[in-house]
Each structure stands twice: as structure tokens, then as C-alpha cells.
XYZ file of C-alpha atoms in Angstrom:
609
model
C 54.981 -4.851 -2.135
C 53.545 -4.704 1.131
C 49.306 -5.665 1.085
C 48.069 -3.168 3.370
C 45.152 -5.566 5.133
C 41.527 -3.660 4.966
C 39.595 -4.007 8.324
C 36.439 -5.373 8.111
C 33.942 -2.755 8.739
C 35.309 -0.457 6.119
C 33.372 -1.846 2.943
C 29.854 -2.421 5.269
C 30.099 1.193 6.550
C 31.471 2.325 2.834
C 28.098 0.572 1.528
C 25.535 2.125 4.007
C 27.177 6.088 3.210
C 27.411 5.099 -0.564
C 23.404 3.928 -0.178
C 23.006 7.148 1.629
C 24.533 9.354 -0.368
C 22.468 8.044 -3.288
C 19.276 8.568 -1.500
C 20.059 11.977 -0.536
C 20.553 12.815 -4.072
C 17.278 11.205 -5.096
C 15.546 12.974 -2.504
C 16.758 16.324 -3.161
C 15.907 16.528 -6.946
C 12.086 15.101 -6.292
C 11.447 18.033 -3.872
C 10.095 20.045 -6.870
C 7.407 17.566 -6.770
C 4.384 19.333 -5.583
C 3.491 16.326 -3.369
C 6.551 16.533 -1.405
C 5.429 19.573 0.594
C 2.118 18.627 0.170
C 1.039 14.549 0.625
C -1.363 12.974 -0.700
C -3.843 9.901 -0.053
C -2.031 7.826 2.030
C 0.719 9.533 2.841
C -1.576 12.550 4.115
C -3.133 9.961 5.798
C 0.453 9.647 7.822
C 0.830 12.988 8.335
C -2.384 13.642 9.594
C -2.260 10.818 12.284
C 1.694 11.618 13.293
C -0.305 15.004 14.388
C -2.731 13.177 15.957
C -0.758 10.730 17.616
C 1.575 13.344 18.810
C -1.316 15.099 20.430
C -2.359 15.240 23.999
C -5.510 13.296 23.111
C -2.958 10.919 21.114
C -4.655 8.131 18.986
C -7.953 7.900 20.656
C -10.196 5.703 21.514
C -10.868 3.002 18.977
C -9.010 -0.229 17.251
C -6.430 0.483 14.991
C -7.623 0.556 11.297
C -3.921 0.011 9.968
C -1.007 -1.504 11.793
C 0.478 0.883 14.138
C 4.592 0.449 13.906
C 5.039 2.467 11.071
C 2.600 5.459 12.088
C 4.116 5.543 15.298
C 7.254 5.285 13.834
C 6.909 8.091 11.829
C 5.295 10.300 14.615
C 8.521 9.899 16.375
C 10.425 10.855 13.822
C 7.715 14.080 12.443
C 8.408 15.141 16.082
C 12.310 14.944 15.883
C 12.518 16.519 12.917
C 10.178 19.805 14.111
C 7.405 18.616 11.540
C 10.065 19.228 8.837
C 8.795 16.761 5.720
C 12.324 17.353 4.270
C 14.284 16.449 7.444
C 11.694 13.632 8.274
C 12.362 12.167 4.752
C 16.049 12.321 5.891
C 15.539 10.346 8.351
C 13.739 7.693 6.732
C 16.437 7.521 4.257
C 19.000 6.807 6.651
C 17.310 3.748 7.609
C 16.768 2.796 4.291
C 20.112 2.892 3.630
C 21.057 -0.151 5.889
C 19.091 -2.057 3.335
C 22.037 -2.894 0.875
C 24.270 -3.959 4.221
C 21.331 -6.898 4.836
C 21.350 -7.634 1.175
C 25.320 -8.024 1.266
C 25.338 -9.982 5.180
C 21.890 -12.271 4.265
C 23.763 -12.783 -0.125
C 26.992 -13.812 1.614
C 25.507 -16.540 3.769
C 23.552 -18.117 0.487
C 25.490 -17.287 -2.368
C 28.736 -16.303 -1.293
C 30.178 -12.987 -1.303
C 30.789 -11.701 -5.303
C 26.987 -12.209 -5.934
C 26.379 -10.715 -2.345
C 28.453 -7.748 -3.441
C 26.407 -7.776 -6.529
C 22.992 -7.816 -4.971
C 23.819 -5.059 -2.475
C 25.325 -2.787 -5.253
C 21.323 -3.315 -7.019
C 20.087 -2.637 -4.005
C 21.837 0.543 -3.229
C 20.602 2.137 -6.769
C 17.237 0.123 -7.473
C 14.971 2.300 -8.069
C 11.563 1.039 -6.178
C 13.678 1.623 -3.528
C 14.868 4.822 -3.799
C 11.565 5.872 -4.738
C 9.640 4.456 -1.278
C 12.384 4.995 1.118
C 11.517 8.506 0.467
C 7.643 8.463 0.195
C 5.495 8.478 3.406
C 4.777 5.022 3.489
C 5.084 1.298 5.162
C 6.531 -0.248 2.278
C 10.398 0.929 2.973
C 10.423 -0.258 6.486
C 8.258 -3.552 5.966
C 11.048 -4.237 3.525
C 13.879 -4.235 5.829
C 11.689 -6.240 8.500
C 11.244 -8.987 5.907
C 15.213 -9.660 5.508
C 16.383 -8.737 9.012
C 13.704 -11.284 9.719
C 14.957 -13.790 6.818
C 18.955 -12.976 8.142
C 17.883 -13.959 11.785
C 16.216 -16.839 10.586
C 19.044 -17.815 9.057
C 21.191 -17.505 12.200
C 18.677 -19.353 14.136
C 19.003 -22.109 11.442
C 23.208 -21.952 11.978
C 22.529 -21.881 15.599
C 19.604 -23.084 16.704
C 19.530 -21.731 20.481
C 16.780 -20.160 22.353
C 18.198 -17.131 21.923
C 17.927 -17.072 18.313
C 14.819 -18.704 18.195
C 13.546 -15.746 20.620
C 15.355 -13.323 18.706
C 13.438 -14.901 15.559
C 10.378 -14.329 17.193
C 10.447 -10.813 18.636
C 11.571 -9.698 14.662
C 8.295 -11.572 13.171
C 6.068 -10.172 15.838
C 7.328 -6.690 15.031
C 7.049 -7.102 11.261
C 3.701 -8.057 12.059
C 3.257 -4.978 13.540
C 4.496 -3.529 10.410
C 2.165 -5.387 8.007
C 0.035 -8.688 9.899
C 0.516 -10.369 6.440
C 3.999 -11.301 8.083
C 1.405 -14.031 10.780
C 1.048 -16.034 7.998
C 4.425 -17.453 8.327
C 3.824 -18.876 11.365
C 2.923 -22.550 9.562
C 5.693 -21.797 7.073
C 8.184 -22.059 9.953
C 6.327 -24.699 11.160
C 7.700 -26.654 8.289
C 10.699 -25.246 8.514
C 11.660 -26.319 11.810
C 10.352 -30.080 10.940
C 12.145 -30.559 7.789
C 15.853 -28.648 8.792
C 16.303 -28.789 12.537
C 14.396 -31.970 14.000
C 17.261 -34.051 13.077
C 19.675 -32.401 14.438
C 18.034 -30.800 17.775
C 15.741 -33.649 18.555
C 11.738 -33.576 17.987
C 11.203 -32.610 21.533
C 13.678 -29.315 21.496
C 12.416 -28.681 17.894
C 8.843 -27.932 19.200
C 9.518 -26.629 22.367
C 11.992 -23.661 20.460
C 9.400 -23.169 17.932
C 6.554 -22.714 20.582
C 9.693 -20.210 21.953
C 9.384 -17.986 18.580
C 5.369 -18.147 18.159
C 5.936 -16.927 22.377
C 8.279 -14.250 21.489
C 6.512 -13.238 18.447
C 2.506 -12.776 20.918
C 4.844 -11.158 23.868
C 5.106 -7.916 21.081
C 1.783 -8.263 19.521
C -0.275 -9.128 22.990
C 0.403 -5.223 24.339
C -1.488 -3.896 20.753
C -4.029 -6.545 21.119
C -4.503 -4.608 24.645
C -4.520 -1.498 24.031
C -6.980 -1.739 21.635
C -9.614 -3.646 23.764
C -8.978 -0.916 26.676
C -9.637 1.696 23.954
C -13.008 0.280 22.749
C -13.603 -2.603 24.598
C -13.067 -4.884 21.424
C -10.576 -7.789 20.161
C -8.984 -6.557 17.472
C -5.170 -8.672 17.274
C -3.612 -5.342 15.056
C -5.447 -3.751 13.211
C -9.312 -4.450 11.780
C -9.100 -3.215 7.610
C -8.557 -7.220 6.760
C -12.235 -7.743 5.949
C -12.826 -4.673 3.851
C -9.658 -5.511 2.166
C -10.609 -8.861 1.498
C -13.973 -7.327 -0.132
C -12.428 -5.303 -2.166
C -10.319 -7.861 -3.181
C -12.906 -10.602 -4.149
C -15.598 -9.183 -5.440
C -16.782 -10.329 -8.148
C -16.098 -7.442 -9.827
C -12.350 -7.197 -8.628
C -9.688 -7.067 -10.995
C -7.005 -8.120 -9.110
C -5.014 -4.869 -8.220
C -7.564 -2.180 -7.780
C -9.164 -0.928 -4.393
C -12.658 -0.513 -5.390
C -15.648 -2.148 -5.722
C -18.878 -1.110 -7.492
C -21.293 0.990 -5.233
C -18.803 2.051 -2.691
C -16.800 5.372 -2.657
C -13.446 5.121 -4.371
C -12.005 7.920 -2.644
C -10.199 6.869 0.592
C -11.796 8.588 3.110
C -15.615 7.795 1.506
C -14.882 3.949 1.411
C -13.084 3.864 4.927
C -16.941 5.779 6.466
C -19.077 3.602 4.234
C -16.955 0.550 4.855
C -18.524 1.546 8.742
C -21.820 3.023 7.609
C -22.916 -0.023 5.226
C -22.112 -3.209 7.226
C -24.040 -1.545 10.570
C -27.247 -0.606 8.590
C -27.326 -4.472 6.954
C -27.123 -5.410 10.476
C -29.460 -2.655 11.970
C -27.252 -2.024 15.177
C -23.982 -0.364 15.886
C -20.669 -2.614 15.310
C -17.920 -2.943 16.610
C -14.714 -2.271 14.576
C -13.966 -6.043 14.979
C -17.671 -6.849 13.843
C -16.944 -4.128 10.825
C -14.482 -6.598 9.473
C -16.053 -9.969 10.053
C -18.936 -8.651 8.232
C -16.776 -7.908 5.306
C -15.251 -10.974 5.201
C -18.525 -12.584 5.128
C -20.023 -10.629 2.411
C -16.317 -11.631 0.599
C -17.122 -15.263 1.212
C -20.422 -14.754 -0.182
C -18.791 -13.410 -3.345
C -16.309 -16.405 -3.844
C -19.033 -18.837 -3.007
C -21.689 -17.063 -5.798
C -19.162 -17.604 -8.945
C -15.999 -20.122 -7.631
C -15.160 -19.784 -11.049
C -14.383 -16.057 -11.197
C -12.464 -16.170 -7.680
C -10.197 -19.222 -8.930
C -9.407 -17.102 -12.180
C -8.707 -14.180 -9.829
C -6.550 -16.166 -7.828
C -4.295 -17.193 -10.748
C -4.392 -13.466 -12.247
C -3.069 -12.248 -8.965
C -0.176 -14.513 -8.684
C 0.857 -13.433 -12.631
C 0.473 -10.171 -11.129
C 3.320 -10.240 -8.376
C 6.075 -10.737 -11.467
C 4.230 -8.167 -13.842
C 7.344 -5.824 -14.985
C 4.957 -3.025 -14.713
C 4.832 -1.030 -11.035
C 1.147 -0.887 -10.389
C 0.059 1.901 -8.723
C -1.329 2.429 -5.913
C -1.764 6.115 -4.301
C 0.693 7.670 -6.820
C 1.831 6.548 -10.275
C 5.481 5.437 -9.334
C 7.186 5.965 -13.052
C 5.751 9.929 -12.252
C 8.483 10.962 -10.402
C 10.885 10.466 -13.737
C 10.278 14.128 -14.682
C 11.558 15.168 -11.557
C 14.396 12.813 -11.299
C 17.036 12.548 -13.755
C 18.652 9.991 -11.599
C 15.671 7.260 -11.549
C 14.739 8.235 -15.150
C 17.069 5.804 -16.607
C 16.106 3.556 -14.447
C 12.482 3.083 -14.183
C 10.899 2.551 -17.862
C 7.630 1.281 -18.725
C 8.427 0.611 -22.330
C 7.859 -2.822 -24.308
C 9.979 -4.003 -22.000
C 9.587 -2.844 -18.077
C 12.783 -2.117 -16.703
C 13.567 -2.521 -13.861
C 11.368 -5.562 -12.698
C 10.453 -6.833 -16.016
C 13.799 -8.465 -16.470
C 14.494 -9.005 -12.743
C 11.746 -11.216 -11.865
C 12.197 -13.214 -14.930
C 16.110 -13.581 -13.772
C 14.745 -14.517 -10.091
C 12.305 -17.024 -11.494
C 14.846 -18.516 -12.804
C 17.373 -18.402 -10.578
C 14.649 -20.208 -8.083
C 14.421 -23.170 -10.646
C 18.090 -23.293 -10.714
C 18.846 -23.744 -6.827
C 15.712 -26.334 -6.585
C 18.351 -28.882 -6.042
C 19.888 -27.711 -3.418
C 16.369 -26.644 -1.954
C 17.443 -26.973 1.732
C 19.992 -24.377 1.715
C 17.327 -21.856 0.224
C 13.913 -23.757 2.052
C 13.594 -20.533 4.277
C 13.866 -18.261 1.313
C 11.430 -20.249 -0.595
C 8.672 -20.611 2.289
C 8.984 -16.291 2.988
C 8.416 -16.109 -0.595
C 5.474 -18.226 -1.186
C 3.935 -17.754 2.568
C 4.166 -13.460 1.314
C 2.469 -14.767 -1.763
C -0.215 -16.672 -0.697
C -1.233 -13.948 1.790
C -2.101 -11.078 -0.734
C -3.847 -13.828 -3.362
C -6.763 -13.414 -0.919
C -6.952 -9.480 -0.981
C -5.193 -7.108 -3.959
C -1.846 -6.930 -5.628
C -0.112 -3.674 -6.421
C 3.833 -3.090 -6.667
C 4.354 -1.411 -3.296
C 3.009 -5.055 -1.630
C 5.584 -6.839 -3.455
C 8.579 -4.528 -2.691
C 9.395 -6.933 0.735
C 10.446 -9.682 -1.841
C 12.528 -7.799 -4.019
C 16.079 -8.310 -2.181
C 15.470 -11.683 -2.180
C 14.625 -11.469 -6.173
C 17.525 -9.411 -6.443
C 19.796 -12.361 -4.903
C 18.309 -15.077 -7.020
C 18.304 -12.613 -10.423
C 22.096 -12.279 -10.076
C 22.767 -16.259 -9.043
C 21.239 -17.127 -12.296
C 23.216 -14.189 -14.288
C 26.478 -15.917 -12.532
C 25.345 -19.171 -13.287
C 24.795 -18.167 -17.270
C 28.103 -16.751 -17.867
C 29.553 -19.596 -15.935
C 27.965 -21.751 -18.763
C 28.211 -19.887 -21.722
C 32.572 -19.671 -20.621
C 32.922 -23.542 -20.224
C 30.917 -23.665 -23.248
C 27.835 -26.010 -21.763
C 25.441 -25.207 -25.009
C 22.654 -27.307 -23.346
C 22.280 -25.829 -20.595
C 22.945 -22.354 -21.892
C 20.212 -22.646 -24.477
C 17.701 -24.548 -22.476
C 17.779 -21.461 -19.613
C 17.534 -18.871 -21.795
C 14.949 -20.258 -23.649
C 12.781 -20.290 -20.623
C 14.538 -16.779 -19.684
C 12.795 -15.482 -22.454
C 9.639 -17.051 -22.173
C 9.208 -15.603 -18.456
C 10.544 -12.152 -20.182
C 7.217 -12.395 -22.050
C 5.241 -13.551 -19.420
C 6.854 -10.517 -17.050
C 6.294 -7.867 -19.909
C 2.511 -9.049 -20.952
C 0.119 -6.516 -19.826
C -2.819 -8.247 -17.381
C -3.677 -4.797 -15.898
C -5.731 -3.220 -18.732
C -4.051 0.528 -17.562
C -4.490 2.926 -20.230
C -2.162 5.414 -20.091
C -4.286 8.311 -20.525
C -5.975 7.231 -17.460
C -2.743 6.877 -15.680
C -1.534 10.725 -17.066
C -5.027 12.005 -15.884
C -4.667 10.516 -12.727
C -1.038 12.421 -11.923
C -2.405 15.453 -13.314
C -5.581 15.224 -11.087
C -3.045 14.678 -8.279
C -0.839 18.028 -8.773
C -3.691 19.875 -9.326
C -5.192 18.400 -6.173
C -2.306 19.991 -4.093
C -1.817 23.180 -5.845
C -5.885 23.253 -4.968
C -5.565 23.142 -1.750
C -2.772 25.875 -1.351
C -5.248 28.263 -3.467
C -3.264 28.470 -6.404
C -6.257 27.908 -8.521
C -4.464 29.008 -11.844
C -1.773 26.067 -11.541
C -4.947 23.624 -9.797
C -7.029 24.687 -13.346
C -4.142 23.695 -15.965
C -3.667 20.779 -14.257
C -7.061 19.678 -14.075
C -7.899 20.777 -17.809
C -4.803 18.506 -18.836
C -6.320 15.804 -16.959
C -9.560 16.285 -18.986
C -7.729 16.604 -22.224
C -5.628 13.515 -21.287
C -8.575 11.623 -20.298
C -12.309 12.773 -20.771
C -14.018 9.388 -19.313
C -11.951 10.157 -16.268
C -14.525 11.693 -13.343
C -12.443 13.421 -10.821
C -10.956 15.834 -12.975
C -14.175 17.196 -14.116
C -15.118 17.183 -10.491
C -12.070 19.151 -9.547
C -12.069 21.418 -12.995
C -15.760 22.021 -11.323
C -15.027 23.014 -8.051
C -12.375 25.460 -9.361
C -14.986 26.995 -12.334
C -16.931 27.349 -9.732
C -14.535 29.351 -7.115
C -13.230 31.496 -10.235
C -16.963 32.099 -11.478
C -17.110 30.362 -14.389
C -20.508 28.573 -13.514
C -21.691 27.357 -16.041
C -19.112 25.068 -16.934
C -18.769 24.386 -13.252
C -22.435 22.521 -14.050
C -21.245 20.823 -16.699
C -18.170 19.362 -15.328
C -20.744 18.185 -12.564
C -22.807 16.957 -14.448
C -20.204 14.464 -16.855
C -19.148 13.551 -13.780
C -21.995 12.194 -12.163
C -22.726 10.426 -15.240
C -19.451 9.215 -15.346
C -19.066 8.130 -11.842
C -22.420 8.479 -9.629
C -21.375 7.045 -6.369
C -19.012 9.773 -4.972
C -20.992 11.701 -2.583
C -18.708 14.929 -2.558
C -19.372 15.702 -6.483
C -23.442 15.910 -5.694
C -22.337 17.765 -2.684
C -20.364 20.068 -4.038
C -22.733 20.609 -7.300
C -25.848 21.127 -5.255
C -23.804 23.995 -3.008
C -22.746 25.368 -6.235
C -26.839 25.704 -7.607
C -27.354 27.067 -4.050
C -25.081 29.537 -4.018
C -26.615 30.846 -7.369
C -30.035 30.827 -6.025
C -31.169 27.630 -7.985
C -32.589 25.378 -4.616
C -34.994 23.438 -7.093
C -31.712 22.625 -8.842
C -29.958 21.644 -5.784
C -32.768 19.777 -4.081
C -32.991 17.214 -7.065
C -29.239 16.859 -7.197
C -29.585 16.261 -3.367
C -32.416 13.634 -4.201
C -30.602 12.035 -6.529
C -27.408 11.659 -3.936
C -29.804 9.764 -1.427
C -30.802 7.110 -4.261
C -27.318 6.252 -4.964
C -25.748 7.156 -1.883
C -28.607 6.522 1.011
C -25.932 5.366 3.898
C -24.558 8.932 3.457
C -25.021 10.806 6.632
C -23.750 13.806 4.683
C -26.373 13.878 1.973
C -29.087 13.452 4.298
C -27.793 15.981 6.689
C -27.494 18.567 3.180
C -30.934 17.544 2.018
C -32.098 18.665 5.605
C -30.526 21.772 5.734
C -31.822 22.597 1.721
C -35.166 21.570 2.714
C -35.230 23.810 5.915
C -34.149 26.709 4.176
C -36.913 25.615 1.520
C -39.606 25.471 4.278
C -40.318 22.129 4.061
C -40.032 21.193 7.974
C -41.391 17.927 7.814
C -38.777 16.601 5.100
C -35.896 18.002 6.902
C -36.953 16.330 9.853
C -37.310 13.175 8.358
C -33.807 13.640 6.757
C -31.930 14.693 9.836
C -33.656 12.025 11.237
C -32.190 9.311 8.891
C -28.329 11.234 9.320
C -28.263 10.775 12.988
C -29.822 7.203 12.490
C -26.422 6.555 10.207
C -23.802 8.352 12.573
C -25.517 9.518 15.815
C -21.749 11.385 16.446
C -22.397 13.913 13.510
C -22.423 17.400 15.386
C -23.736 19.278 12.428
C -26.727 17.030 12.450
C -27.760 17.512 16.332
C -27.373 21.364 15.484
C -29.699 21.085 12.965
C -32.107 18.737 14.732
C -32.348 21.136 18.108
C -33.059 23.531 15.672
C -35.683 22.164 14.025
C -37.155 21.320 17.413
C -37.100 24.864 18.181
C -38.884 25.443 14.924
C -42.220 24.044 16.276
């Protein structure tokens, strides 16, 4: 029988349309999700500045808060796809799909080609991935970055010419771009080059080609670095939301995973203006964005340096954190989109046992002890993993930071599977027994809860979410089931009282509009929109005693709140009281002299004299 020989690029380009093809599906059974349509939180956040960026007035004039490649990446492609969120999902799935292909080219160098074939076939169906190559986010293209960077380095490593090294550079600096986390591998590579390549290329050529990457790597940073001191005539290397970050990270109320810190505004928008607001009143002048974020890493420092203690057992919680089985959230509640998905269900569980990453990073941990000796063949490997480490111990840990690892994990995880069998069929009982004993013990480790997540709070959370969206579209009957589940689900939980307020309110059920309010200011009495929104509410029904002590109680726990002040102004006006609305208009253009609503009301009450 003849053997008909298969050309080469059949099973790579079979891979990418079978990765495809599975995306596609995924992404055509979560449209029901009322997100899809309708973003929320972050992605909103991408939306919004793909519109803005795509605007004649483009980005403006400032630093960037967040690392540009990705928002510009996906303003190019909202613009292809006419500001279709279907089509511009399409498109980031085709991207995603080359994923697997990396998995399979970077697997076949290290591990050889049936564990390759392995990894990529994971890859092509794991669900984290399916999950953010679809969702409006950084995390699906930061991914591929990290192993096209990994597979170049690798190639540089088989070939170490200037060319590669070049080539190894340009791909850091744009990951960098992606997510400046990537910097910190610059004394990672360091070691890299010393301990693989200055044998064999000479300590002279071995510096001179690494000074070649860090040169290649500031040739694609240095034009952001620009652009942002022409905008606002400030140094900011990327992007300037490291210090509040680190803040929020290392508090000394931080838990490790959350984005919040006591006193500050957990929404998104809130803690991005007071982030601003609160470091330029402590230093009673205007900052600069750069100055913003030095500030915050100072009051950080101050944190660590007030209780060591709590920051070292921080530290040690985060690591455990990056090989929790559980996906922590952050923005939406990844194991949500099972009830839309019949295709991830299966897939994603949070049960006793957290499938899938509560058995895959035990697998990869092992798998990493098992290839320690031969630990040169896998030193670049073990330096991205631990340099990617190390950089989020110092801010927050949620699943979406760790995704970048997970091909990597996914590569190790099936190694050690391989290398089991292999043992149990040649009968090496030691061995066997010894591995799975510590198998089992990382299992537990993987699968033991450090987040304290209650699962009511999580439920509340999605329902707040829906509701949130159907809110906005006026579609207060679906917004009020939601939000009344989210109450049942959880009662401690504040914003769905706040949002089961605002819509009592719009559908005239007042008075338990109030006392939604009111549980949830005592619930949660930092977020300036709930006293906003409840003292609008008393106005509207005529009650301005009402409103002005809801008003005065917003300036005592909010008083870097432009917004309060400018309300109380406009309550006390309307109340008569000249003098107090002077004084607070006074104190709102004191905290943002840019807020238009304020100098209307202030040449007003100039007039009024």
C-alpha cells in the first residue's frame, strides 16, 4: 500500500480552523448573555475609549492610565468591524485561535511532538480561553505575547544572532505594551543569557546581544514614553495605574485578590477620580499623572513598613493564590457564562474539586519538579514563570492575571501525565507512588479555598450585573427581578439595594426606594452615587431637609467628592442658603477646577448678589 506523504502545513492550518471553529461555537451560544450587547466594567471601559480613540479628538491629552496596545488594538478592529460587538468578537477570536499552533510549535521544541500535540489539543478547548478570547479584554492577547515571546526566545537560544536577539526584543517591548508586568523580565534574561549562551558566544558578544534586546525592546516603548510627555508634559514610561494598583494591593487591609481598599470608592470609575482627587488634596497642589502614582506607591510603602508582618503573610497568600483551582473574579464571575454555554459547562466546575485548573496546576507543579534535572533545557520557561510571578506578588492576584502562564502549565501538566503512565507501564512502584503522593497533596493545596467567596455574594454580584444592563436599556421590569434576586441571594450585599432603589424609585415605589437607600448606606457608606441618588430621590418628593442631611452626611464620608459638594451647593441654593452654597461650590472647584457644572453654578451665584 502506497503511504500517501501529508505536507506539512496541513495539521498547523487543520489546528488553527479546528481552534476556530470551536470559538465560533462558544461565541455564538453566549450571545444571549445580556452583557454581550451590552459591556460592562472593564470591558465598557474598552468600548468607550475605542470611540474615543477613533474620534477626531482621539485619546487626548493626558498619560495613559492603562497600557495602550490592546485599546488601540481593539479600536482598529471596533472600526473594521462597523462597531459590530459580534463581528469585533470575531475578530478577536481569530487571533485567538493561533494560540494552540504556538502551544504545538513552542511543546515540540521542549517536549517533543505527542505531548505538543497534546497541549495544543487543551489549548484549543480550555475553557479560560475560550471564555477571554471572546470577552473585551487584555488577557487573550497578553497571552499569546507571553509564548510568541517564550517561542522567540527559544529561537534566539538555538540561534543566538542579532537578529533573534532583536527579534526577542521588539516581542518583549510590545508585550510590554500589552501589560508592563512583561519589564520585569529584563533581569530574568539577564540570567539567562549568563548561564546558557556565555559559553558558547563569548562574554563580550553575550552582553553586547543582550544590550541588543533591552535596545530593541526601548526602540517600541520610547515612542509611548513620547507621546505621553507631548500630551501632558509628563514621564510616564506606559501607563501610570502602577501606584494605585500597588495600594490597593498592600494595604493593610488587602486580601490578596480584591481591588479595594477601605475608604475609597469600589466602583471603577469612583476609585479611578478619587485615586486623582485624594493624593492632590494630601499634597495641596495639582499632580501630575506621574506624581498620582508615586504618591500611591508611597502611601503603599507606608503600609508594608507599618505591619511587615501582614505584607510578608500577604506575599505568601498571593503566591498560593496563582495555583488556586478556583477562577477568581475580576469584572465578571467567569463560571457565569455556564448557563449560557452548554459547551464550557462541562468544562468549567467549581465543585470540591475545581476543574479545570484545580487539577492542572497541581499536574504542572509537578511536572516542574520533574524536569528540575534537566533545568537548562526548561531555564527560560522557569525564569517567565517566576519573573510573571514575582511581578503581581506586589499588587493583586485574580485568574485573568494568571491566564499568560497557562500554556506553559498546560505543557508541563501533560509531561508529568506522560511521565506517570510511562511509570506505572514499566511498573516503577517508587516512583509512581512517591509522585502521586505529592500529586495529591498539591490537589489539596489547589482545591483549598484562601479566598473566603461566599457564593451568595458571588450569585448577587451576576445578578446585580444583568440587571445593571437591562437598567440601562430601560427595561426596568427585567433590571427589578434581577436586582430583587440579588437581594434575596444576598441581603449584606449594597449595590443591589442601591440599584433595587434607583428602579423603586423610577417606577414610584418610594418608599422602599428609601429603604433600599438607606441599608445601603449602612451597608456600604463610601459610594458617593447611592447618597447622590437618595438625596435626588427626597428632592424630587419635596423632602430638601431630607436631602440636605443625606448630602451632609456624603461630605463626612466622602469630602474629596467634587460631586457632593457641587449637589450640596445646588440643594442649598435652591434652599436659600447663599452663603453655604458658596462655600460648597467653592470647595468643588477647589477639588476639580475642570467641573463645568460647578463654574455654572458659581457665575450664578455671583449673579445672585
Amino acid at each position: 500500500m502506497v503511504r500517501l506523504a501529508v505536507p506539512n502545513w496541513v495539521l498547523p492550518v487543520t489546528l488553527v480552523i479546528a481552534a476556530f471553529l470551536v470559538r465560533l461555537m462558544y461565541l455564538n451560544q453566549v450571545t444571549a448573555m445580556p452583557t454581550f450587547e451590552h459591556p460592562v466594567m472593564d470591558e465598557q471601559y474598552h468600548v468607550s475609549l475605542a470611540d474615543r480613540i477613533n474620534s477626531p479628538a482621539g485619546y487626548g491629552n493626558e498619560p495613559y492610565y492603562r497600557a495602550p496596545l490592546y485599546p488601540y488594538l481593539f479600536a482598529l478592529i471596533y472600526r473594521v468591524a462597523d462597531h459590530s460587538l459580534y463581528w469585533s468578537r470575531i475578530i478577536q477570536i481569530t487571533i485567538g485561535s493561533l494560540l494552540p499552533l504556538l502551544v504545538l510549535l513552542l511543546g515540540t521544541r521542549l517536549f517533543g511532538r505527542r505531548i505538543a500535540l497534546w497541549g495544543a489539543a487543551i489549548a484549543m478547548v480550555y475553557p479560560t480561553f475560550l471564555y477571554h478570547d471572546v470577552t473585551i479584554l487584555i488577557t487573550s492577547l497578553k497571552t499569546l505575547l507571553a509564548v510568541l515571546l517564550v517561542w522567540q526566545l527559544y529561537r534566539t537560544e538555538d540561534t543566538p544572532t542579532a537578529g533573534n536577539f532583536a527579534a526577542s526584543g521588539l516581542l518583549l517591548g510590545l508585550a510590554s505594551l500589552a501589560r508592563p508586568n512583561f519589564l520585569v523580565l529584563f533581569p530574568a534574561l539577564a540570567l539567562w543569557v549568563w548561564v546558557q549562551l556565555k559559553d558558547r558566544i563569548g562574554v563580550k558578544s553575550a552582553v553586547q546581544k543582550y544590550l541588543l534586546l533591552v535596545v530593541s525592546c526601548v526602540v517600541v516603548i520610547l515612542p509611548v514614553t513620547i507621546r505621553n510627555y507631548v500630551a501632558a508634559k509628563d514621564v510616564v514610561l506606559i501607563a501610570w495605574q502602577g501606584g494605585f494598583n500597588f495600594f490597593l494591593g498592600n494595604n493593610r487591609a488587602a486580601n490578596g485578590w480584591s481591588a479595594t481598599a477601605p475608604g475609597i470608592d469600589a466602583t471603577w470609575e469612583g476609585g479611578y477620580k478619587e485615586a486623582v482627587v485624594i493624593a492632590e488634596n494630601q499634597e495641596g497642589r495639582p499632580l501630575k499623572r506621574s506624581e498620582v502614582s508615586d504618591f500611591w506607591y508611597q502611601r503603599g510603602w507606608q503600609e508594608i513598613q507599618a505591619d511587615p508582618g501582614h505584607f510578608a503573610a500577604l506575599t505568601f497568600k498571593k503566591t498560593r493564590l496563582f495555583f488556586q483551582g478556583y477562577e477568581i473574579p475580576n469584572n465578571e464571575d467567569p463560571y457565569n457564562v455556564r448557563q449560557f454555554s452548554w459547551l464550557i459547562r462541562p468544562l468549567l466546575l467549581a465543585g470540591v474539586i475545581k476543574i479545570p485548573f484545580g487539577i492542572l496546576a497541581p499536574l504542572a507543579l509537578l511536572g516542574i519538579g520533574l524536569s528540575l534535572r534537566h533545568w537548562r533545557k526548561y531555564l527560560i520557561l522557569y525564569v517567565f514563570l517566576a519573573a510573571w510571578i514575582g511581578s503581581f506578588l506586589f499588587f493583586f492576584v485574580c485568574a485573568r492575571y494568571r491566564q499568560p502562564l497557562l500554556p506553559f502549565l498546560i505543557l508541563f501538566a501533560v509531561a508529568a501525565t506522560a511521565q506517570l503512565v510511562d511509570w506505572f507501564q514499566k511498573r516503577r512502584w517508587k516512583n509512581l507512588s512517591l509522585s502521586l503522593l505529592v500529586l495529591i497533596l498539591l490537589i489539596v493545596e489547589s482545591n483549598h479555598s484562601l479566598l473566603g467567596i461566599d457564593r451568595r455574594r458571588t450569585e448577587a454580584e451576576n445578578q446585580v450585573m444583568f440587571g445593571t444592563v437591562y437598567l440601562d436599556q430601560n427595561r426596568r421590569s427585567e433590571a427589578e427581578t434581577y436586582f430583587r434576586s440579588a437581594v434575596a441571594a444576598d441581603p449584606t450585599f449594597a449595590p443591589a439595594h442601591i440599584n433595587l432603589a434607583i428602579v423603586c424609585s423610577q417606577t414610584g415605589q418610594t418608599e422602599e426606594a428609601v429603604a433600599h437607600y438607606r441599608t445601603a448606606l449602612e451597608l456600604e457608606p463610601y459610594t458617593v452615587d447611592t447618597y447622590l441618588n437618595f438625596a435626588t430621590l427626597l428632592l424630587n418628593q419635596g423632602d430638601r431637609a431630607g436631602a440636605l442631611n443625606i448630602l451632609e452626611r456624603a461630605r463626612q464620608a466622602n469630602p474629596l467628592s467634587d460631586d457632593v459638594h457641587v449637589k450640596l451647593a445646588m440643594t442649598y441654593f435652591e434652599l436659600g442658603h447663599l452663603a453655604e452654597a458658596r462655600q460648597a461650590i467653592g470647595q468643588a472647584l477647589r477639588l476639580n477646577p475642570q467641573n463645568s457644572l460647578a463654574q455654572r453654578i458659581a457665575q450664578e451665584l455671583v449673579r445672585q448678589k
